[in-house]
Amino acid sequence: PLSLVKKPLLSQIDVSLSAIENRIQKSEEKARCDALTGLFNRSILDEQINHFINSGLRNNSTFCLVFIDFDFFKNINDQHGHLIGDSVLQLFSSILLREKRNDDCAFRFGGDEFCVLINGDHKTAGQVFANRIKNSLKNIYPSVNIPPSLLSISIGLADFPYCALDR
């Protein structure tokens, strides 16, 4: 009789532990990712910059930090509403994820600011990526019905180790 009770009880415990593990995993993902865009957040950027620097020093390799800022993004929210602004950020984030390579990392840095860490220097990998982003930005206009003048971005590039040797 005791063995008959044990099996269902162990099964229930196993199901409960699986549910707890699933909740922990989802909580960890939420802590690492921006809720709106699904990109890594700024705290993960800090970790990844350290990883890229250490790897660069160890392997004598370069990487490029690509910083992207929407120009006048406040005007999008003011003129078209925050839901449209959120849509623009989500669409732009999907462009970053599509255009980056597998070993590159994309982050939401702040409200309308994004950052991508790219293996290679700005002349090879960084500028190619920046041009792909600028060209892909044109695909957002029809989706959100916003004039191109409001969807302007500024892109800055910095190379490791040429621009800096630390964060």
Coordinates of N, CA and C in Angstrom, one line a residue:
P1 N 0.8 -1.2 0.0 CA 0.0 0.0 0.0 C 0.9 1.3 0.0
L2 N 2.0 1.2 0.7 CA 2.8 2.4 0.7 C 3.4 2.7 -0.6
S3 N 3.8 1.7 -1.4 CA 4.4 1.8 -2.7 C 3.3 2.4 -3.7
L4 N 2.1 2.1 -3.5 CA 1.0 2.7 -4.3 C 0.9 4.2 -4.1
V5 N 1.1 4.6 -2.9 CA 1.0 6.0 -2.5 C 2.3 6.8 -3.0
K6 N 3.4 6.1 -3.0 CA 4.7 6.8 -3.4 C 4.7 7.2 -4.8
K7 N 4.3 6.3 -5.7 CA 4.4 6.6 -7.2 C 3.6 7.9 -7.6
P8 N 2.3 8.0 -7.2 CA 1.6 9.3 -7.5 C 2.2 10.5 -6.8
L9 N 2.7 10.3 -5.6 CA 3.3 11.4 -4.9 C 4.6 11.9 -5.6
L10 N 5.4 10.9 -6.0 CA 6.7 11.2 -6.7 C 6.4 11.9 -8.0
S11 N 5.4 11.4 -8.7 CA 5.0 12.0 -9.9 C 4.5 13.4 -9.8
Q12 N 3.8 13.7 -8.8 CA 3.3 15.1 -8.5 C 4.5 16.0 -8.1
I13 N 5.4 15.5 -7.4 CA 6.6 16.2 -7.0 C 7.4 16.5 -8.3
D14 N 7.6 15.6 -9.1 CA 8.3 15.8 -10.4 C 7.7 16.8 -11.2
V15 N 6.4 16.8 -11.4 CA 5.7 17.8 -12.1 C 5.9 19.2 -11.5
S16 N 5.8 19.3 -10.2 CA 6.0 20.5 -9.5 C 7.4 21.1 -9.7
L17 N 8.4 20.2 -9.6 CA 9.7 20.7 -9.8 C 10.0 21.2 -11.2
S18 N 9.4 20.5 -12.2 CA 9.5 20.9 -13.6 C 8.8 22.3 -13.8
A19 N 7.7 22.5 -13.1 CA 7.0 23.8 -13.2 C 7.9 24.9 -12.6
I20 N 8.5 24.6 -11.4 CA 9.3 25.6 -10.8 C 10.6 25.9 -11.6
E21 N 11.2 24.9 -12.2 CA 12.3 25.1 -13.1 C 12.0 26.0 -14.3
N22 N 10.8 25.7 -14.8 CA 10.3 26.5 -16.0 C 10.1 28.0 -15.6
R23 N 9.5 28.2 -14.4 CA 9.3 29.6 -13.9 C 10.6 30.3 -13.7
I24 N 11.6 29.6 -13.1 CA 12.9 30.2 -12.9 C 13.6 30.5 -14.2
Q25 N 13.5 29.7 -15.2 CA 14.1 29.9 -16.5 C 13.5 31.1 -17.1
K26 N 12.1 31.2 -17.1 CA 11.4 32.4 -17.6 C 11.8 33.7 -16.9
S27 N 11.9 33.6 -15.6 CA 12.3 34.8 -14.8 C 13.7 35.2 -15.2
E28 N 14.6 34.3 -15.4 CA 16.0 34.6 -15.8 C 16.0 35.3 -17.1
E29 N 15.2 34.8 -18.1 CA 15.1 35.4 -19.4 C 14.6 36.8 -19.3
K30 N 13.6 37.0 -18.5 CA 13.0 38.3 -18.3 C 14.0 39.3 -17.8
A31 N 14.9 38.8 -16.9 CA 15.9 39.7 -16.2 C 17.0 40.0 -17.2
R32 N 17.2 39.2 -18.2 CA 18.3 39.4 -19.2 C 17.8 40.2 -20.4
C33 N 16.5 40.2 -20.7 CA 16.0 40.8 -21.9 C 15.0 41.9 -21.7
D34 N 15.1 42.9 -22.6 CA 14.1 44.0 -22.6 C 12.7 43.4 -23.0
A35 N 11.7 43.8 -22.2 CA 10.4 43.2 -22.4 C 9.8 43.7 -23.7
L36 N 10.0 44.9 -24.1 CA 9.4 45.4 -25.3 C 10.0 44.8 -26.6
T37 N 11.3 44.8 -26.6 CA 12.0 44.4 -27.9 C 12.5 43.0 -27.9
G38 N 12.7 42.4 -26.8 CA 13.2 41.0 -26.8 C 14.8 41.0 -26.9
L39 N 15.4 42.2 -27.0 CA 16.8 42.3 -27.1 C 17.4 42.1 -25.7
F40 N 18.7 41.8 -25.6 CA 19.4 41.8 -24.3 C 19.3 43.2 -23.8
N41 N 19.3 43.3 -22.4 CA 19.3 44.6 -21.8 C 20.7 45.2 -21.5
R42 N 20.7 46.3 -20.9 CA 22.0 47.0 -20.6 C 22.9 46.2 -19.7
S43 N 22.3 45.6 -18.7 CA 23.2 44.8 -17.7 C 23.9 43.7 -18.5
I44 N 23.3 43.1 -19.4 CA 23.9 42.0 -20.2 C 25.0 42.6 -21.1
L45 N 24.7 43.8 -21.6 CA 25.7 44.5 -22.4 C 27.0 44.7 -21.6
D46 N 26.9 45.1 -20.4 CA 28.1 45.2 -19.5 C 28.9 43.9 -19.4
E47 N 28.1 42.8 -19.2 CA 28.8 41.5 -19.2 C 29.5 41.2 -20.5
Q48 N 28.8 41.4 -21.6 CA 29.3 41.0 -22.9 C 30.4 41.8 -23.3
I49 N 30.4 43.1 -23.0 CA 31.6 44.0 -23.3 C 32.9 43.4 -22.6
N50 N 32.7 43.0 -21.4 CA 33.9 42.4 -20.7 C 34.3 41.1 -21.4
H51 N 33.3 40.3 -21.8 CA 33.6 39.1 -22.5 C 34.4 39.4 -23.8
F52 N 33.9 40.3 -24.6 CA 34.5 40.7 -25.9 C 35.9 41.2 -25.6
I53 N 36.1 42.0 -24.6 CA 37.4 42.6 -24.3 C 38.4 41.5 -23.9
N54 N 38.0 40.6 -23.0 CA 38.8 39.5 -22.6 C 39.2 38.6 -23.8
S55 N 38.2 38.3 -24.6 CA 38.5 37.5 -25.8 C 39.4 38.2 -26.7
G56 N 39.2 39.5 -26.9 CA 40.1 40.3 -27.8 C 41.5 40.3 -27.3
L57 N 41.7 40.5 -26.0 CA 43.1 40.5 -25.4 C 43.7 39.1 -25.6
R58 N 42.9 38.1 -25.3 CA 43.5 36.7 -25.3 C 43.8 36.3 -26.7
N59 N 43.0 36.6 -27.7 CA 43.1 36.2 -29.1 C 43.7 37.2 -30.0
N60 N 44.1 38.4 -29.5 CA 44.6 39.5 -30.3 C 43.6 39.8 -31.5
S61 N 42.3 39.9 -31.1 CA 41.3 40.1 -32.1 C 40.6 41.4 -31.8
T62 N 39.8 41.9 -32.8 CA 39.1 43.2 -32.7 C 37.6 42.9 -32.6
F63 N 36.9 43.9 -32.1 CA 35.5 43.9 -32.2 C 35.0 45.4 -32.3
C64 N 33.8 45.6 -32.8 CA 33.3 46.9 -33.0 C 32.0 47.1 -32.2
L65 N 31.9 48.2 -31.5 CA 30.7 48.5 -30.8 C 30.0 49.5 -31.7
V66 N 28.7 49.1 -32.1 CA 27.9 49.9 -32.9 C 26.8 50.5 -32.0
F67 N 26.8 51.8 -31.9 CA 25.8 52.5 -31.1 C 24.8 53.2 -32.0
I68 N 23.5 52.9 -31.8 CA 22.4 53.5 -32.7 C 21.4 54.2 -31.8
D69 N 21.1 55.4 -32.3 CA 20.2 56.3 -31.6 C 19.2 56.8 -32.6
F70 N 17.9 56.7 -32.3 CA 16.8 57.3 -33.1 C 16.9 58.8 -32.9
D71 N 16.9 59.6 -34.0 CA 16.9 61.0 -33.9 C 15.4 61.5 -33.7
F72 N 15.2 62.3 -32.8 CA 13.9 62.9 -32.6 C 12.8 61.9 -32.4
F73 N 13.1 60.8 -31.7 CA 12.1 59.8 -31.4 C 10.9 60.3 -30.6
K74 N 11.1 61.3 -29.8 CA 10.0 61.9 -29.0 C 8.9 62.4 -30.0
N75 N 9.3 62.9 -31.1 CA 8.3 63.3 -32.1 C 7.4 62.2 -32.6
I76 N 8.0 61.0 -32.7 CA 7.1 59.9 -33.1 C 6.1 59.6 -32.1
N77 N 6.5 59.6 -30.8 CA 5.5 59.3 -29.7 C 4.5 60.5 -29.6
D78 N 5.0 61.7 -29.7 CA 4.1 62.9 -29.6 C 3.1 63.0 -30.8
Q79 N 3.5 62.7 -32.0 CA 2.7 62.9 -33.2 C 1.8 61.7 -33.5
H80 N 2.4 60.5 -33.2 CA 1.7 59.3 -33.6 C 1.2 58.4 -32.4
G81 N 1.7 58.7 -31.2 CA 1.3 57.9 -30.1 C 2.3 56.9 -29.7
H82 N 2.3 56.5 -28.4 CA 3.3 55.5 -27.9 C 3.1 54.1 -28.4
L83 N 1.9 53.7 -28.8 CA 1.8 52.4 -29.4 C 2.5 52.3 -30.7
I84 N 2.4 53.4 -31.5 CA 3.2 53.4 -32.8 C 4.7 53.5 -32.5
G85 N 5.1 54.3 -31.5 CA 6.5 54.3 -31.1 C 7.0 53.0 -30.7
D86 N 6.2 52.3 -29.9 CA 6.6 50.9 -29.5 C 6.7 50.0 -30.7
S87 N 5.8 50.1 -31.6 CA 5.9 49.3 -32.9 C 7.2 49.6 -33.6
V88 N 7.6 50.8 -33.7 CA 8.8 51.2 -34.4 C 10.0 50.5 -33.7
L89 N 10.0 50.6 -32.4 CA 11.1 50.0 -31.6 C 11.2 48.5 -31.8
Q90 N 10.0 47.8 -31.8 CA 9.9 46.4 -32.1 C 10.4 46.0 -33.5
L91 N 9.9 46.8 -34.5 CA 10.3 46.5 -35.8 C 11.8 46.7 -36.0
F92 N 12.3 47.8 -35.4 CA 13.8 48.0 -35.5 C 14.6 46.9 -34.9
S93 N 14.1 46.5 -33.7 CA 14.8 45.4 -33.0 C 14.8 44.1 -33.9
S94 N 13.7 43.9 -34.6 CA 13.7 42.7 -35.4 C 14.7 42.8 -36.6
I95 N 14.9 44.0 -37.0 CA 15.9 44.3 -38.1 C 17.3 44.0 -37.5
L96 N 17.6 44.5 -36.3 CA 18.9 44.2 -35.7 C 19.2 42.7 -35.5
L97 N 18.1 42.0 -35.1 CA 18.3 40.6 -34.9 C 18.5 39.9 -36.3
R98 N 17.8 40.3 -37.3 CA 18.0 39.7 -38.6 C 19.3 40.0 -39.2
E99 N 19.8 41.2 -39.1 CA 21.0 41.7 -39.8 C 22.3 41.3 -39.1
K100 N 22.2 41.1 -37.8 CA 23.5 40.7 -37.0 C 23.8 39.3 -37.4
R101 N 25.1 38.9 -37.2 CA 25.6 37.6 -37.4 C 25.4 36.8 -36.1
N102 N 25.5 35.5 -36.2 CA 25.2 34.6 -35.0 C 26.1 35.0 -33.8
D103 N 27.3 35.3 -34.0 CA 28.2 35.6 -32.9 C 28.2 37.1 -32.4
D104 N 27.4 37.9 -33.1 CA 27.2 39.3 -32.6 C 26.1 39.3 -31.6
C105 N 26.1 40.4 -30.8 CA 25.1 40.6 -29.7 C 24.4 41.9 -29.9
A106 N 23.1 41.9 -29.8 CA 22.3 43.1 -29.9 C 21.6 43.4 -28.6
F107 N 21.6 44.7 -28.2 CA 21.0 45.2 -27.0 C 20.2 46.4 -27.1
R108 N 19.2 46.6 -26.2 CA 18.5 47.8 -26.1 C 19.2 48.6 -25.0
F109 N 19.8 49.7 -25.3 CA 20.6 50.4 -24.3 C 19.8 51.3 -23.5
G110 N 18.8 52.0 -24.1 CA 17.9 52.9 -23.4 C 16.6 53.0 -24.2
G111 N 15.9 54.1 -23.9 CA 14.6 54.2 -24.6 C 14.6 54.1 -26.1
D112 N 15.4 54.9 -26.8 CA 15.5 54.8 -28.2 C 16.9 54.5 -28.7
E113 N 17.7 53.9 -27.8 CA 19.1 53.7 -28.1 C 19.4 52.2 -28.1
F114 N 20.2 51.8 -29.1 CA 20.6 50.4 -29.2 C 22.1 50.2 -29.4
C115 N 22.6 49.1 -29.1 CA 24.0 48.8 -29.2 C 24.1 47.4 -29.7
V116 N 25.1 47.2 -30.6 CA 25.4 45.9 -31.1 C 27.0 45.7 -31.0
L117 N 27.4 44.5 -30.5 CA 28.8 44.2 -30.5 C 29.0 43.2 -31.6
I118 N 30.0 43.6 -32.4 CA 30.3 42.9 -33.7 C 31.7 42.4 -33.7
N119 N 32.0 41.2 -33.9 CA 33.4 40.7 -34.1 C 33.9 41.3 -35.4
G120 N 35.1 41.9 -35.3 CA 35.8 42.5 -36.5 C 35.8 44.0 -36.2
D121 N 36.6 44.7 -37.1 CA 36.7 46.2 -36.9 C 35.6 47.0 -37.7
H122 N 35.6 48.3 -37.5 CA 34.6 49.1 -38.1 C 34.7 49.2 -39.6
K123 N 35.9 49.0 -40.1 CA 36.0 49.1 -41.6 C 35.5 47.9 -42.3
T124 N 35.5 46.8 -41.6 CA 35.0 45.6 -42.3 C 33.6 45.3 -41.8
A125 N 33.5 44.8 -40.6 CA 32.2 44.4 -40.0 C 31.3 45.5 -39.6
G126 N 31.8 46.5 -39.0 CA 31.0 47.6 -38.4 C 30.3 48.4 -39.5
Q127 N 31.0 48.9 -40.5 CA 30.4 49.7 -41.5 C 29.4 48.9 -42.4
V128 N 29.7 47.6 -42.7 CA 28.8 46.8 -43.4 C 27.5 46.6 -42.7
F129 N 27.6 46.4 -41.4 CA 26.4 46.2 -40.5 C 25.6 47.5 -40.5
A130 N 26.3 48.6 -40.3 CA 25.6 49.9 -40.2 C 24.9 50.2 -41.5
N131 N 25.5 49.9 -42.7 CA 24.8 50.2 -44.0 C 23.6 49.2 -44.1
R132 N 23.7 48.0 -43.7 CA 22.5 47.1 -43.8 C 21.4 47.6 -42.9
I133 N 21.7 48.1 -41.7 CA 20.7 48.7 -40.8 C 20.0 49.9 -41.5
K134 N 20.8 50.8 -42.0 CA 20.2 52.0 -42.6 C 19.3 51.6 -43.8
N135 N 19.7 50.7 -44.6 CA 18.9 50.2 -45.7 C 17.7 49.5 -45.3
S136 N 17.7 48.7 -44.2 CA 16.6 48.0 -43.7 C 15.6 48.9 -43.0
L137 N 16.1 50.0 -42.5 CA 15.2 51.0 -41.9 C 14.0 51.4 -42.8
K138 N 14.3 51.4 -44.1 CA 13.3 51.9 -45.0 C 12.1 50.9 -45.0
N139 N 12.2 49.7 -44.6 CA 11.1 48.7 -44.5 C 10.1 49.0 -43.4
I140 N 10.5 49.9 -42.5 CA 9.6 50.2 -41.4 C 8.5 51.2 -41.8
Y141 N 8.9 52.1 -42.7 CA 7.9 53.2 -43.1 C 6.5 52.7 -43.4
P142 N 6.4 51.8 -44.4 CA 5.0 51.4 -44.7 C 4.3 50.7 -43.6
S143 N 5.0 50.0 -42.7 CA 4.4 49.2 -41.6 C 3.7 50.1 -40.6
V144 N 4.3 51.2 -40.4 CA 3.8 52.1 -39.3 C 3.3 53.4 -39.8
N145 N 3.3 53.6 -41.1 CA 2.8 54.8 -41.8 C 3.3 56.1 -41.2
I146 N 4.6 56.2 -41.1 CA 5.3 57.3 -40.6 C 6.2 57.9 -41.7
P147 N 6.3 59.2 -41.8 CA 7.2 59.8 -42.8 C 8.6 59.4 -42.6
P148 N 9.4 59.2 -43.6 CA 10.8 58.8 -43.5 C 11.6 59.9 -42.7
S149 N 11.2 61.1 -42.7 CA 12.0 62.1 -42.0 C 11.9 61.9 -40.4
L150 N 10.9 61.2 -40.0 CA 10.8 60.9 -38.5 C 11.6 59.6 -38.1
L151 N 11.9 58.8 -39.1 CA 12.7 57.6 -38.8 C 14.1 57.7 -39.2
S152 N 14.8 58.7 -38.6 CA 16.2 58.9 -38.8 C 17.0 58.4 -37.6
I153 N 18.1 57.8 -38.0 CA 19.0 57.3 -36.9 C 20.4 57.8 -37.1
S154 N 21.1 57.9 -35.9 CA 22.5 58.2 -35.9 C 23.2 56.9 -35.5
I155 N 24.3 56.6 -36.1 CA 25.1 55.4 -35.8 C 26.6 55.8 -35.5
G156 N 27.1 55.4 -34.4 CA 28.5 55.6 -34.1 C 29.2 54.2 -34.0
L157 N 30.4 54.2 -34.4 CA 31.2 53.0 -34.4 C 32.5 53.2 -33.6
A158 N 32.9 52.2 -32.7 CA 34.1 52.3 -32.0 C 34.8 50.9 -32.0
D159 N 36.1 50.9 -32.3 CA 36.8 49.6 -32.4 C 37.6 49.3 -31.1
F160 N 37.6 48.1 -30.8 CA 38.6 47.6 -29.8 C 39.7 46.9 -30.5
P161 N 40.9 47.1 -30.3 CA 41.5 47.9 -29.2 C 41.9 49.3 -29.7
Y162 N 41.5 49.8 -30.9 CA 42.0 51.0 -31.4 C 41.4 52.3 -30.7
C163 N 40.1 52.2 -30.4 CA 39.5 53.4 -29.7 C 39.6 53.3 -28.2
A164 N 39.7 52.1 -27.6 CA 39.9 52.0 -26.2 C 40.4 50.6 -25.8
L165 N 41.0 50.5 -24.7 CA 41.4 49.2 -24.2 C 40.6 48.6 -23.1
D166 N 39.6 49.4 -22.6 CA 38.8 48.9 -21.6 C 37.4 49.5 -21.8
R167 N 36.5 49.2 -20.9 CA 35.1 49.7 -21.0 C 35.0 51.2 -21.1

